Every structure is written in structure tokens, then in C-alpha cells.
Coordinates of C-alpha atoms (C1' of nucleotides) in Angstrom, one line a residue:
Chain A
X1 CA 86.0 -28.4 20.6
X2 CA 89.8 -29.4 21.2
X3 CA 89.7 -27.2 23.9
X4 CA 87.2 -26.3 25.7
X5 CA 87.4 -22.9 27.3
X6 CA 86.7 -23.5 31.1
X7 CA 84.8 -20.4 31.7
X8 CA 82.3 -21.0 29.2
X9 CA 81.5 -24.2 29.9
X10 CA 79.4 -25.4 32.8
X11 CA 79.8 -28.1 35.5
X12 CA 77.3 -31.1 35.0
X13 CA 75.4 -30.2 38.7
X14 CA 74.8 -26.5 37.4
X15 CA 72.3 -27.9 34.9
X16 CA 71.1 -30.9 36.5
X17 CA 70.2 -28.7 39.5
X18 CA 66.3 -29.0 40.5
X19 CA 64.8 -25.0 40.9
X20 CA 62.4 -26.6 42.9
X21 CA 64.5 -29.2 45.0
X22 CA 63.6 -26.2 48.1
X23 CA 60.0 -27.3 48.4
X24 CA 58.4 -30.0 51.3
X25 CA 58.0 -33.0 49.9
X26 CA 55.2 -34.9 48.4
X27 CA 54.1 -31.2 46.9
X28 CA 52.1 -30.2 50.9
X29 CA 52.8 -26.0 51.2
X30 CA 54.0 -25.9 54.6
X31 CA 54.4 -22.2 56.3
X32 CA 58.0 -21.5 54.8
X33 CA 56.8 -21.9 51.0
X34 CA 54.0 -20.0 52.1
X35 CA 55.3 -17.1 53.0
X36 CA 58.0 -17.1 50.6
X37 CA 55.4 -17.3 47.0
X38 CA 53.1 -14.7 49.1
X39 CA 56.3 -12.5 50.2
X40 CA 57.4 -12.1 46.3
X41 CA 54.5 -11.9 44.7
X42 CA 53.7 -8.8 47.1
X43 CA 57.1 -7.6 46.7
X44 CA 57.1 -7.8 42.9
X45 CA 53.8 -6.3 42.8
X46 CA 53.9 -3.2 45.6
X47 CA 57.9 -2.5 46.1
X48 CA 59.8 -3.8 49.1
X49 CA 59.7 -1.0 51.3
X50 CA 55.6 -0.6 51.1
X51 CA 55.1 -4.4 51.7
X52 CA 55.4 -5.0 55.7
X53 CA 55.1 -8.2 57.5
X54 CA 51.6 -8.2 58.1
X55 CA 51.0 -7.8 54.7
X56 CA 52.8 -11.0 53.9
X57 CA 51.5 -13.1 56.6
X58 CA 48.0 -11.9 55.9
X59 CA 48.7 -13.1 52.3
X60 CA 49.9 -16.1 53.4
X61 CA 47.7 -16.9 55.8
X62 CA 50.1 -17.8 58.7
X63 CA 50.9 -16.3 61.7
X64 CA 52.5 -13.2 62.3
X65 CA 55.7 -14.4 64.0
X66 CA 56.0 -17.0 61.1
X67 CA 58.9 -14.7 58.9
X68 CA 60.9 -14.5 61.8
X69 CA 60.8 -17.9 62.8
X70 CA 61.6 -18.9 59.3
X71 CA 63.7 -16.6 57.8
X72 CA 65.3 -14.5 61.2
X73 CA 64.0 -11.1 59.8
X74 CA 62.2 -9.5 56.7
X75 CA 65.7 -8.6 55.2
X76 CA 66.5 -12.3 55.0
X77 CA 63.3 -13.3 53.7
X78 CA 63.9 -10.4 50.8
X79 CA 68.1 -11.9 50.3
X80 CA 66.5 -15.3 50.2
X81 CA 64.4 -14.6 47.7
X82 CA 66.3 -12.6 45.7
X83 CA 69.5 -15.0 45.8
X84 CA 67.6 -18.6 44.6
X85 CA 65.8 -16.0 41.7
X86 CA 69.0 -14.8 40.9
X87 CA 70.3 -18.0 40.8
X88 CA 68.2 -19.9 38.3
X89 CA 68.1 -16.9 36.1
X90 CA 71.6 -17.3 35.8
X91 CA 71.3 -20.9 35.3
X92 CA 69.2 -20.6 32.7
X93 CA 71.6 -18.2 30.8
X94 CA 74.3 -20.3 31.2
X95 CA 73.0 -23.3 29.8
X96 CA 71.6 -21.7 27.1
X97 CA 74.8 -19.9 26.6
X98 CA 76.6 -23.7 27.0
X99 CA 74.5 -25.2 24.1
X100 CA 75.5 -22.2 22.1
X101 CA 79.4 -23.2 22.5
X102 CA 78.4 -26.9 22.1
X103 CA 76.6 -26.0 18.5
X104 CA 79.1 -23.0 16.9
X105 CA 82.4 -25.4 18.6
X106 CA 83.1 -22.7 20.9
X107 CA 83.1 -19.9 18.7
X108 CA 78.7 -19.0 18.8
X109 CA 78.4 -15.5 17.3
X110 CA 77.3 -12.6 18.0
X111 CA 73.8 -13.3 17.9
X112 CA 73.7 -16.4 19.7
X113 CA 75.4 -15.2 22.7
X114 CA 72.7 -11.8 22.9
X115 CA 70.1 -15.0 22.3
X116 CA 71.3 -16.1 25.5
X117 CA 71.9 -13.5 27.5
X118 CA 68.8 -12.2 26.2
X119 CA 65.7 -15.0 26.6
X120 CA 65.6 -16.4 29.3
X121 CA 64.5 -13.3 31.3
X122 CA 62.2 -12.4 29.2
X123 CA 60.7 -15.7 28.4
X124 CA 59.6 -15.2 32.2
X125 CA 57.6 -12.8 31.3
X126 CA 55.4 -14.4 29.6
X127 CA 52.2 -13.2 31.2
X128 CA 50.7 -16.9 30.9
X129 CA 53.6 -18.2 32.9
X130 CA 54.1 -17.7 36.5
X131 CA 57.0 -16.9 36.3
X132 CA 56.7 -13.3 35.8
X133 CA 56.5 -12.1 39.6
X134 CA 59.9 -13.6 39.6
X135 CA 61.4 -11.3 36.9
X136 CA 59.5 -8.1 38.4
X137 CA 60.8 -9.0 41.6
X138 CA 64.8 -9.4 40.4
X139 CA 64.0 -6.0 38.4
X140 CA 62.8 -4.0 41.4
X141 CA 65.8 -5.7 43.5
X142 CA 68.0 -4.0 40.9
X143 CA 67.2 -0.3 42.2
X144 CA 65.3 -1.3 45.3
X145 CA 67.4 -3.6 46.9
X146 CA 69.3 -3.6 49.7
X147 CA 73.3 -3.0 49.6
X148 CA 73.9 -6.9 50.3
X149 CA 71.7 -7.4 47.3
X150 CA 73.7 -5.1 45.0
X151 CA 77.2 -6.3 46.3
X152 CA 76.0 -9.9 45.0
X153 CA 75.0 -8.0 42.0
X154 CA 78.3 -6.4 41.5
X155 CA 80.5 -9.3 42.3
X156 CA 78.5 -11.8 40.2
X157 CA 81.4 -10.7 37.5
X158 CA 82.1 -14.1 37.1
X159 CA 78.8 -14.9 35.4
X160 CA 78.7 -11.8 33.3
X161 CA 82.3 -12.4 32.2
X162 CA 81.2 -15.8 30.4
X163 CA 79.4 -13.7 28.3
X164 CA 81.9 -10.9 27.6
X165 CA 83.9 -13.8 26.9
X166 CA 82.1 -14.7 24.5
X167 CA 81.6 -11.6 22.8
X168 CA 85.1 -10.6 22.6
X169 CA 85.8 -13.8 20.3
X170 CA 82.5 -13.2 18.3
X171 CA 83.7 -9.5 17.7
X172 CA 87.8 -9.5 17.7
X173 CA 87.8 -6.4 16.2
X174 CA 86.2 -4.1 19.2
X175 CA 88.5 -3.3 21.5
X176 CA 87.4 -4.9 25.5
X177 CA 86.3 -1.8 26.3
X178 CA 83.7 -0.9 23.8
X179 CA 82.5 -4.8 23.9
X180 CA 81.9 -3.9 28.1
X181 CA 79.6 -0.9 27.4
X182 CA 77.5 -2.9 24.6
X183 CA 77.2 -5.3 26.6
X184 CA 76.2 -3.2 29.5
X185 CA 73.0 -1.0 26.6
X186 CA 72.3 -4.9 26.1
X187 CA 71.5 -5.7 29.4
X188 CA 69.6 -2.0 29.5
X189 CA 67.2 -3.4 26.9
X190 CA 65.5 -6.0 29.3
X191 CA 66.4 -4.4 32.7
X192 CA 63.9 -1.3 31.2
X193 CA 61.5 -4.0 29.9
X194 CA 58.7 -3.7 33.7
X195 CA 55.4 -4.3 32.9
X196 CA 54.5 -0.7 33.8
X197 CA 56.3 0.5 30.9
X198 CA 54.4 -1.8 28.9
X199 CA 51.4 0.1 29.7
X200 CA 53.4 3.2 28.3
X201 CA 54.2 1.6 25.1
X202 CA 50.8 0.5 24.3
X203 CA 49.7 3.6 24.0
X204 CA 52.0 4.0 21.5
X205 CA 52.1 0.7 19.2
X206 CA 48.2 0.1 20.2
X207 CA 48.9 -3.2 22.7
X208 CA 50.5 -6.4 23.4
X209 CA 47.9 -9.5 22.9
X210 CA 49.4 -11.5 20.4
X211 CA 49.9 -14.9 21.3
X212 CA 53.9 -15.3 20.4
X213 CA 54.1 -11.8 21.5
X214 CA 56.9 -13.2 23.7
X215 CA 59.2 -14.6 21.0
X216 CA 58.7 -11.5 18.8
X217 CA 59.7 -9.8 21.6
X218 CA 62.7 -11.4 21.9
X219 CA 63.6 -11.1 18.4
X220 CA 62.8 -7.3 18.5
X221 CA 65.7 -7.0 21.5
X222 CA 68.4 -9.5 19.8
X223 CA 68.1 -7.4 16.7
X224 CA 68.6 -4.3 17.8
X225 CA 71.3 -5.6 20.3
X226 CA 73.3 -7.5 17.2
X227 CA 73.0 -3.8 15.4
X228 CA 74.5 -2.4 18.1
X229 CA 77.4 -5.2 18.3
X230 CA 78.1 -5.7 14.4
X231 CA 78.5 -1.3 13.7
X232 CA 82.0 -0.9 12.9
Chain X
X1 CA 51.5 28.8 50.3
X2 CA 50.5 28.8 46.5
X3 CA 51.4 26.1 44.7
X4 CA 53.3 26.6 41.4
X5 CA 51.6 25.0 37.8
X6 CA 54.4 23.0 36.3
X7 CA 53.1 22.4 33.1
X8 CA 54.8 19.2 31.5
X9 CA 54.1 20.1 27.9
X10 CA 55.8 22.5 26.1
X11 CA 55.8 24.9 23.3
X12 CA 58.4 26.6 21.6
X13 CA 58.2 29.6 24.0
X14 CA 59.0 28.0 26.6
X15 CA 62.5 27.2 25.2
X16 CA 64.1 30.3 26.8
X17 CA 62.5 29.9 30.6
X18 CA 64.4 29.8 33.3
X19 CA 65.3 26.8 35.7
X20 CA 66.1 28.0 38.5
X21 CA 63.3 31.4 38.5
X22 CA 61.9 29.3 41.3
X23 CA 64.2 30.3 43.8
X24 CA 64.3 32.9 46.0
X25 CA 65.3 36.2 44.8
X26 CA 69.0 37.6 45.7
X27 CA 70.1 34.0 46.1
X28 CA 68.6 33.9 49.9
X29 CA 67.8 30.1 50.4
X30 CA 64.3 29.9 51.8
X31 CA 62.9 27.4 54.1
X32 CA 61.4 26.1 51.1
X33 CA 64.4 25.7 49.0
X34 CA 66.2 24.1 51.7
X35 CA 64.2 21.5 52.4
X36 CA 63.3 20.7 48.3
X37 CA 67.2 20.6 47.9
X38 CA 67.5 18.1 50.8
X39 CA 64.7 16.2 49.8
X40 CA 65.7 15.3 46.3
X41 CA 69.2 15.2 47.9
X42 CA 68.2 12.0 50.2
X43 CA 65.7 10.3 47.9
X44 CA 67.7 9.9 44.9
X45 CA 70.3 8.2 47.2
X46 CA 68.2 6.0 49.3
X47 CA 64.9 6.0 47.8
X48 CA 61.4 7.3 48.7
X49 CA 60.3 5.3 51.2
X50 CA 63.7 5.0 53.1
X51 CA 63.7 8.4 54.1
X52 CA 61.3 10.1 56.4
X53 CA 60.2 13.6 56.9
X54 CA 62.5 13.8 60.2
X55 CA 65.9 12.7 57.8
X56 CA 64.8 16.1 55.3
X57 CA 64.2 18.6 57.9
X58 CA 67.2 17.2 59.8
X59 CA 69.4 17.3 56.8
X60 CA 68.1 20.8 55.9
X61 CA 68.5 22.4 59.1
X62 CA 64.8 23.3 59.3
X63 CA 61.6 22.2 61.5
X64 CA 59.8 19.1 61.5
X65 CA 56.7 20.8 60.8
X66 CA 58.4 23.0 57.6
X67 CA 57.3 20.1 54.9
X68 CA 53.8 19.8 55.8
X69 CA 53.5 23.7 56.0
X70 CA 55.4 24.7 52.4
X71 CA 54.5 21.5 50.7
X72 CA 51.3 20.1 52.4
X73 CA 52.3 16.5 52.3
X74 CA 55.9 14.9 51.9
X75 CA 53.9 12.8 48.5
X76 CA 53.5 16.4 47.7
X77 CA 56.7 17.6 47.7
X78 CA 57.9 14.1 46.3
X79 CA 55.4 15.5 43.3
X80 CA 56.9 18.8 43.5
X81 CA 60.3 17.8 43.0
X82 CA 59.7 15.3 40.4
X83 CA 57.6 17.2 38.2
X84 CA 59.9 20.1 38.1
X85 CA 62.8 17.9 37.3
X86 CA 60.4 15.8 34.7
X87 CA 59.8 19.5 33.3
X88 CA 63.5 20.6 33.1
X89 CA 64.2 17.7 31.6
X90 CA 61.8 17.5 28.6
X91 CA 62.5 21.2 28.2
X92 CA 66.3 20.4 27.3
X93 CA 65.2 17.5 25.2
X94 CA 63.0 19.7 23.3
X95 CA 65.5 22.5 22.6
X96 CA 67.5 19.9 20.9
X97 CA 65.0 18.0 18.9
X98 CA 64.0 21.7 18.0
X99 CA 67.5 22.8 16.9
X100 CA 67.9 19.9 15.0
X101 CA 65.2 20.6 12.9
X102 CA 65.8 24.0 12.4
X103 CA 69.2 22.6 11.3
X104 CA 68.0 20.0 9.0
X105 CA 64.9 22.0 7.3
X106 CA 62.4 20.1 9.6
X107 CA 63.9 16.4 8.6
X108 CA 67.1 15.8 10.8
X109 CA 68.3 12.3 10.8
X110 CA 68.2 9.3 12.8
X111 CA 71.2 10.1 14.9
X112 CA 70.4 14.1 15.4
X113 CA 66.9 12.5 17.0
X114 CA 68.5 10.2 19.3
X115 CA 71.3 12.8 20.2
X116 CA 68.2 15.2 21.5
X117 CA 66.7 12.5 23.1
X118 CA 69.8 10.7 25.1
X119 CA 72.7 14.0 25.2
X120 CA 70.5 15.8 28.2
X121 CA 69.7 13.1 30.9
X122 CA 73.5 11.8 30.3
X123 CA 75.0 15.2 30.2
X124 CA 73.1 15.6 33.6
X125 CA 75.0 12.3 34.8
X126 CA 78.1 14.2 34.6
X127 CA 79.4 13.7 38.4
X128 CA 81.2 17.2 38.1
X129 CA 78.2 18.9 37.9
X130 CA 75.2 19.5 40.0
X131 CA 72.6 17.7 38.3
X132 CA 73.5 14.0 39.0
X133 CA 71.3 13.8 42.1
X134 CA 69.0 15.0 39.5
X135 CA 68.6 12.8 36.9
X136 CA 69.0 9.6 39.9
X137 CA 65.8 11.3 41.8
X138 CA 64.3 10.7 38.1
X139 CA 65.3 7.2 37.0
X140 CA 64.3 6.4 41.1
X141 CA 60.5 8.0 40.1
X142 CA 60.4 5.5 37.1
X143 CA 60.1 2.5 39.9
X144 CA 59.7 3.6 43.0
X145 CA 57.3 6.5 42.4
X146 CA 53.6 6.7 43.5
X147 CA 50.7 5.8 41.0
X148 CA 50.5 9.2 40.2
X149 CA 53.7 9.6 39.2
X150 CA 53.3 6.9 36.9
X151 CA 50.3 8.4 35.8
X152 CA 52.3 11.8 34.6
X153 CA 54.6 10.0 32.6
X154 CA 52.1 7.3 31.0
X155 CA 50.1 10.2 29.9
X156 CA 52.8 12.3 28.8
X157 CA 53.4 10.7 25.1
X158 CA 53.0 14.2 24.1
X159 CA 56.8 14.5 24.5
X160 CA 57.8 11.5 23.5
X161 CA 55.4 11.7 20.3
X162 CA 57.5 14.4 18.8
X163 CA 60.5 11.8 18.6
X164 CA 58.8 9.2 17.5
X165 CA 57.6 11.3 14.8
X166 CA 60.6 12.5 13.5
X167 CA 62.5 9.3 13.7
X168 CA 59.3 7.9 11.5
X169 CA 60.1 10.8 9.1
X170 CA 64.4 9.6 8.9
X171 CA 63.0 6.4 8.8
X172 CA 59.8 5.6 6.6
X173 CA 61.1 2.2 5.4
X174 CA 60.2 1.3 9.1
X175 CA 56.5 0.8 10.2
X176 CA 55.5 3.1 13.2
X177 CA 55.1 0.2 15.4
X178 CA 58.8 -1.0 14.9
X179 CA 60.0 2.9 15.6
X180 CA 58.3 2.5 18.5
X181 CA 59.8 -0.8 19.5
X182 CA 63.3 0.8 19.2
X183 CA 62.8 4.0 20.7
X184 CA 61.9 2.1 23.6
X185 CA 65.2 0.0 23.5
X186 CA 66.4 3.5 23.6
X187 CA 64.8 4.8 26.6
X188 CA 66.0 1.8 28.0
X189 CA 69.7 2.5 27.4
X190 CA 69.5 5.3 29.4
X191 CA 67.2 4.2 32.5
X192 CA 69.8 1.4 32.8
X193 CA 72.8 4.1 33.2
X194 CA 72.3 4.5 37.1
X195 CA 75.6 4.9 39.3
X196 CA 75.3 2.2 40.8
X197 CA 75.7 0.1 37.6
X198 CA 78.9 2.3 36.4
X199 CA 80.3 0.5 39.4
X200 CA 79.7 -3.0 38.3
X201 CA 80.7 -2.2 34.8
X202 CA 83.8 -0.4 36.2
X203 CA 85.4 -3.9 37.7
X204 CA 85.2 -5.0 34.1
X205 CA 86.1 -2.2 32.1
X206 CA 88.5 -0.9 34.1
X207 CA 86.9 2.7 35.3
X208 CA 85.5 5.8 34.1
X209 CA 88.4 8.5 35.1
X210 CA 88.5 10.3 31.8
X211 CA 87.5 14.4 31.8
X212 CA 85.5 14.1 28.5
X213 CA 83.6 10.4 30.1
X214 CA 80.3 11.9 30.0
X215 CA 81.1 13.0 26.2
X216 CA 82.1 10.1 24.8
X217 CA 79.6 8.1 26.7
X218 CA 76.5 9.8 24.8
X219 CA 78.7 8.9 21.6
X220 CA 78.6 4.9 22.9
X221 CA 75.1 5.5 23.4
X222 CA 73.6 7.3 20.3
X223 CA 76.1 5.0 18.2
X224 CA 74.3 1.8 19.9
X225 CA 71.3 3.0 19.0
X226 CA 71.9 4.4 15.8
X227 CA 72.7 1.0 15.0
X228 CA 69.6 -0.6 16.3
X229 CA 67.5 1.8 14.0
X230 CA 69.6 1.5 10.6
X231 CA 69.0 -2.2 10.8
X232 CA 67.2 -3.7 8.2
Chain V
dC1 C1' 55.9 52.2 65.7
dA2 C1' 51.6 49.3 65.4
dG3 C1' 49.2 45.3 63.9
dG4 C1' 48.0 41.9 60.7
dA5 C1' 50.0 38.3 58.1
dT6 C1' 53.3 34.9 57.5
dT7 C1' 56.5 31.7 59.1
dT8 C1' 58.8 28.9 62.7
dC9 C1' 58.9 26.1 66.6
dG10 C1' 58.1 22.4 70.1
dA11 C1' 55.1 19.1 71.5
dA12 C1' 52.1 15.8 70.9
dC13 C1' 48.9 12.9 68.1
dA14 C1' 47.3 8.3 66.4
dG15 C1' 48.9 4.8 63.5
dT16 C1' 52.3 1.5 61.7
dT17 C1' 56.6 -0.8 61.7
dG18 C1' 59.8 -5.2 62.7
dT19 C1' 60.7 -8.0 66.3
dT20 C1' 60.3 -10.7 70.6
dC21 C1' 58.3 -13.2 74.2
dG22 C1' 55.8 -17.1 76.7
dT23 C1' 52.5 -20.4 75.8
dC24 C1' 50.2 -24.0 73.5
dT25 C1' 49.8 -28.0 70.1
dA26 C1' 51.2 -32.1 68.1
dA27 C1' 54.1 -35.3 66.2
dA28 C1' 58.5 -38.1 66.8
dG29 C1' 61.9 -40.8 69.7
dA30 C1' 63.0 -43.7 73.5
Chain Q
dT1 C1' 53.9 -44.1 78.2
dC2 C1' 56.9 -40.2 79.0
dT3 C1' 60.0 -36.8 77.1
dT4 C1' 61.7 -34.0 73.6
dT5 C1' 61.2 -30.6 70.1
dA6 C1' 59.8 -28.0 66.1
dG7 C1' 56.3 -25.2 64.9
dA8 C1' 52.0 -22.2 65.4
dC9 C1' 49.9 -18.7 67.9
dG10 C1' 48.3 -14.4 70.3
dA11 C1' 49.9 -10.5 72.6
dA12 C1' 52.8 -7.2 73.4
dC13 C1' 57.0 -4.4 72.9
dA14 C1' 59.7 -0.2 71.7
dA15 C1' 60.8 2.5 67.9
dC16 C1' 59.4 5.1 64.1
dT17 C1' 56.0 7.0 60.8
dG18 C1' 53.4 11.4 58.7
dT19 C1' 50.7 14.8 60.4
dT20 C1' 48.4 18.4 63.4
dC21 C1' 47.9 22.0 66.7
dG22 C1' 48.6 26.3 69.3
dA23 C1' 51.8 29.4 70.7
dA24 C1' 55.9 32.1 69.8
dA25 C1' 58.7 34.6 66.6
dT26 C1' 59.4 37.1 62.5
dC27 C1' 58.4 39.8 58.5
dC28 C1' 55.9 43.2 55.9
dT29 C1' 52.9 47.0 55.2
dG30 C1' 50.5 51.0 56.6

DNA sequence: CAGGATTTCGAACAGTTGTTCGTCTAAAGA
DNA sequence: TCTTTAGACGAACAACTGTTCGAAATCCTG
């Protein structure tokens, strides 16, 4: 690592940072935490537009005026949410993608990069984790979201471009333009992976209950994406 | 006030039918077809539950009380549109898969499969024509759409059995549940290609201005996937 | 043209939406 | 102890939702 590419490496804060640092202290639930885990869990579950306020604060179990007070307005609630989501996932990526550069000395290929870009959202969904509502709920914000959600969406280059980045050096003999559109079927692979097509599939393949079903998962996705990267 | 049987599944008469033998003869737009145009118009740009009965009849020039009368329910006409569309749809597919094994004495390859199953919803992408609003109404049904919805195309394996089946024929060193793995990645290519992504891909790739796009962007696809099923 | 059927129209319905207001409670600071 | 203040609470607001109804208008057939 004589030189380290500043774009694919990460400042020490981004992976120190706590994804949990939001919450009251000493672990007490006060209203705001409240409504936020009941608010994306409905959200995640029902779609944004058929979850009102009342369903959220009957969830919660707080008072009615307690979004506004907290948040200003349902919208802000739903950026908020979305945004600290959006957020770790993309600290997770990074720093996966970061240990990648630290054990290939800068030059990860093909594989590890897709390993990166690639786990992390769909180790949240993990049925036994919690953090699934998390992953439905960035999924739906993908279509269902507002226009200030998608502008973040669209100008979050920056992070994307760590991973292009990557690519191009992994693959120097596709041209920019055809390593953009892989990338772009790559990131189709786990944006169509809902749980409601799951339900489609199984009727197919006959279910989903194996215990590393998970990592196999994984595997399935970063060998089909590496296919798609290493064809001539 | 009848209501029309759209019948999902398909057999090999039903290649020749006619799209548009809906409409209303000598080309005179109806009440009817006005406000079904409209509708599918406003919900595949701002979603389902964004737009109200009062937006459609506005938009098509018509009464309030014109959805409830023709259609019986706005969830109604949602169905209407999206089954007819959902029809159309497997209809093309199926006229390809079919001329692809009448090409290939009943065992076409790997990429003639995949080129019947991605070349129709892409062509219908194609912003010169009139089907984009289309083909977004349909990829907005996969998420936003009711239960029912959900229901139609969870139960309709039917359609997607035949490709499955032929890929496991081009493919038999493959068990059946890894064919079905991949053809999912496959579907997934295409469920990702939304408008609203080409824009976030377009500040990286650079645009999509070319007159054969839509073209050469099936080629991208079916050659992704191609990949992903050749693997070992 | 007559008259039944079909369609259109305006108005209103009852319910739900997000938001706001004034008041009350309770803990912290001086 | 008194004052300040953040938060919880119930009630209400105005706007919007899908749907329904009866009357008016139009079309089609005899």
C-alpha cells in the first residue's frame, strides 16, 4: 500500500461510529425511540403511504401529537429514518470494502469488491436478526420514497463510486461504461431480493429454512455477479 | 357494465390476439378508455396510493362518479389495468420463448431463453414509444400493489415454469433449484431497471442518448445473465 | 318519434388524513 | 420555595378520501 487511494479508504470516525449512539441513555425507550422502531417496522411492513400517524402512535403507544413534536411532520420522521438506515448500510459496505483494499494492497478483485457491496444488505436479512425491517424499509424507500429521499439516493455517487473504483482496477479490460451497467444488474440482484418474492421462489425451489441459508445466499448472488463481471 | 375475463395463462392460440381489441371501435375514446389511460398514466408516476379518484377523472376530463360506475371500485380498476398489462406482457414473453423453440427443435439455448424472457419488458422501456408508462405501472404493482395483486403473480408460476423448464433443458449440468436461484437474479435485473435509476446511473455513465439504447441495453442484460448461468 | 336503457352529472355522504392548539404534569435550576 | 421548561395529553381543526344517490342527459332500438 505505497499509496493509498483516498477514495477507497475510510476516515477512522466512519468506522468507529456507534449505529446506536441516537438512543437515551442508560438503554430507557423514551417517546422519540418509540415512535421511531414502531414507525419502521409499520413502514417496512404496510408501505409508507397506508401507514398513517395513528397507526404509529397506536403502535407505539404514545400520544398522538408525539411525531410532530418529535420529528415536525410524518415526512421527517420517514427522511429520518430512511437517512441513519441509509447511513450504516453504507458504513457497513465501506468497511467491508476497506478491509478488502487493506488484504489484496489495494488491488481486491473482482469478487471481493461484489463480496462487499453485496453482504452486508443481505446479512440484514437474516430472518433471526432484527435487522430485517431495516432492509425492507430502505427497499420500499427505493420506489416508494419521497423525491428528497431519491435525490439523496442519486447524489450518494460518492459512495457508489468507491466501488466502481474498485471494479475498474479489478477489470482494466472493460471499458467505464460497461463496468457502470454491471455494476448497476449487481445492485439489481439484492434490490429485487423483498421477502415477498421469497414467497414466489419457494414455490419454486420448495423453501428457505436452512440454517446458513443466509451465507448461501450470499454466495449464490456473488457468483452470479463475478459471471457477469469476468465475461469477456 | 360487464367485466372482461383476462385470463393470465396462455396457450399457443392466444399468440395472435389482439392488444388493443379492448378499445372502442372506430378509435372513439370511451369514458372508459379515458379514464384507464389516465389511471395507469398517474399511478405509474406517483404511485397507487398518491393519487386519488378526483386526480384520474380530473386528468381524463371525465366525472367523479365515472370510476366507480365503469370500474366499480378504483382497487378495481387498479386490478383491471394491471392484469391487462400483466397479460400483454406474458403474452410477448411467450411468443418469444415459443419462437425460439420452434427455432431450435424444442431445445433453444441459454441465451434464446433469457432473450424471451428480458427483450419484451425492456423493449417496452423504450421512452420513444408508448409502453413506458406501461411496464413502470408493472414494476410499481410488484411493491406497491394490493395483496391481491401479489396473489396473481405468486400464483402465476405457470408462466414462469415454462422458462425455468427450458433453461433446465440448456442446462442439465445445473440442479433445478440453482436454475431457479438464477432465474431469479434474472428477474431481478430487470425489476431494478426503473427510470428513475437510469438517472442515477446516468451521472456516472455519462447518459443514455443513443437511438439503438434500448437495443443494446437487452444485449448488456441477456449477456449479464448469460454469464451468471454458464458458470460453473 | 317514443320510450326504455345506458351513461353522465352535481351534490353530498361518512370516514380518514396530517397537523395544531391550549392545557396539564413533572422535573430541573436558581 | 418559586420559576422555568420540555414533554405528554386530549380535543379539535380543515382538508381530503372513496363512494353513493337521484336526477338529468344521451344513446339505441323499435
Amino acid at each position: 500500500m505505497t499509496q493509498p487511494d483516498p477514495s477507497l479508504d475510510l476516515t477512522d470516525q466512519d468506522l468507529s461510529l456507534d449505529d446506536e449512539a441516537h438512543l437515551t441513555q442508560a438503554g430507557c425507550a423514551a417517546t422519540r425511540d418509540l415512535v421511531f422502531v414502531a414507525a419502521e417496522r409499520l413502514f417496512a411492513v404496510h408501505g409508507f403511504q397506508k401507514v398513517s400517524v395513528r397507526d404509529i402512535t397506536a403502535e407505539a403507544k404514545v400520544n398522538l401529537a408525539s411525531i410532530n413534536y418529535h420529528f415536525g411532520s410524518k415526512d421527517a420522521l420517514l427522511l429520518e429514518i430512511f437517512t441513519r438506515r441509509t447511513a450504516e448500510l453504507n458504513r457497513a459496505r465501506a468497511k467491508m470494502l476497506h478491509e478488502a483494499n487493506a488484504a489484496h494492497a489495494g488491488k481486491p478483485p473482482v469478487r471481493a469488491v461484489l463480496h462487499a457491496l453485496i453482504a452486508p444488505p443481505v446479512r440484514w436479512m437474516d430472518p433471526k436478526g432484527e435487522r430485517l425491517i431495516s432492509v425492507q424499509f430502505l427497499i420500499r424507500a427505493r420506489s416508494e420514497g419521497t423525491d428528497q429521499m431519491r435525490d439523496i439516493l442519486r447524489t450518494d455517487v460518492s459512495h457508489l463510486r468507491r466501488f466502481s473504483d474498485a471494479l475498474l482496477v479489478a477489470c482494466p479490460q472493460l471499458t467505464p461504461e460497461e463496468v457502470y451497467w454491471r455494476l448497476h444488474f449487481s445492485l439489481g440482484l439484492i434490490h429485487n431480493n423483498r421477502f415477498a418474492e421469497f414467497d414466489r421462489l419457494n414455490t419454486l425451489s420448495g423453501g428457505l429454512t436452512r440454517e446458513d441459508e443466509v451465507d448461501l445466499l450470499i454466495q449464490r448472488m456473488v457468483n452470479f455477479a463475478e459471471a457477469g463481471f469476468l465475461r469477456a
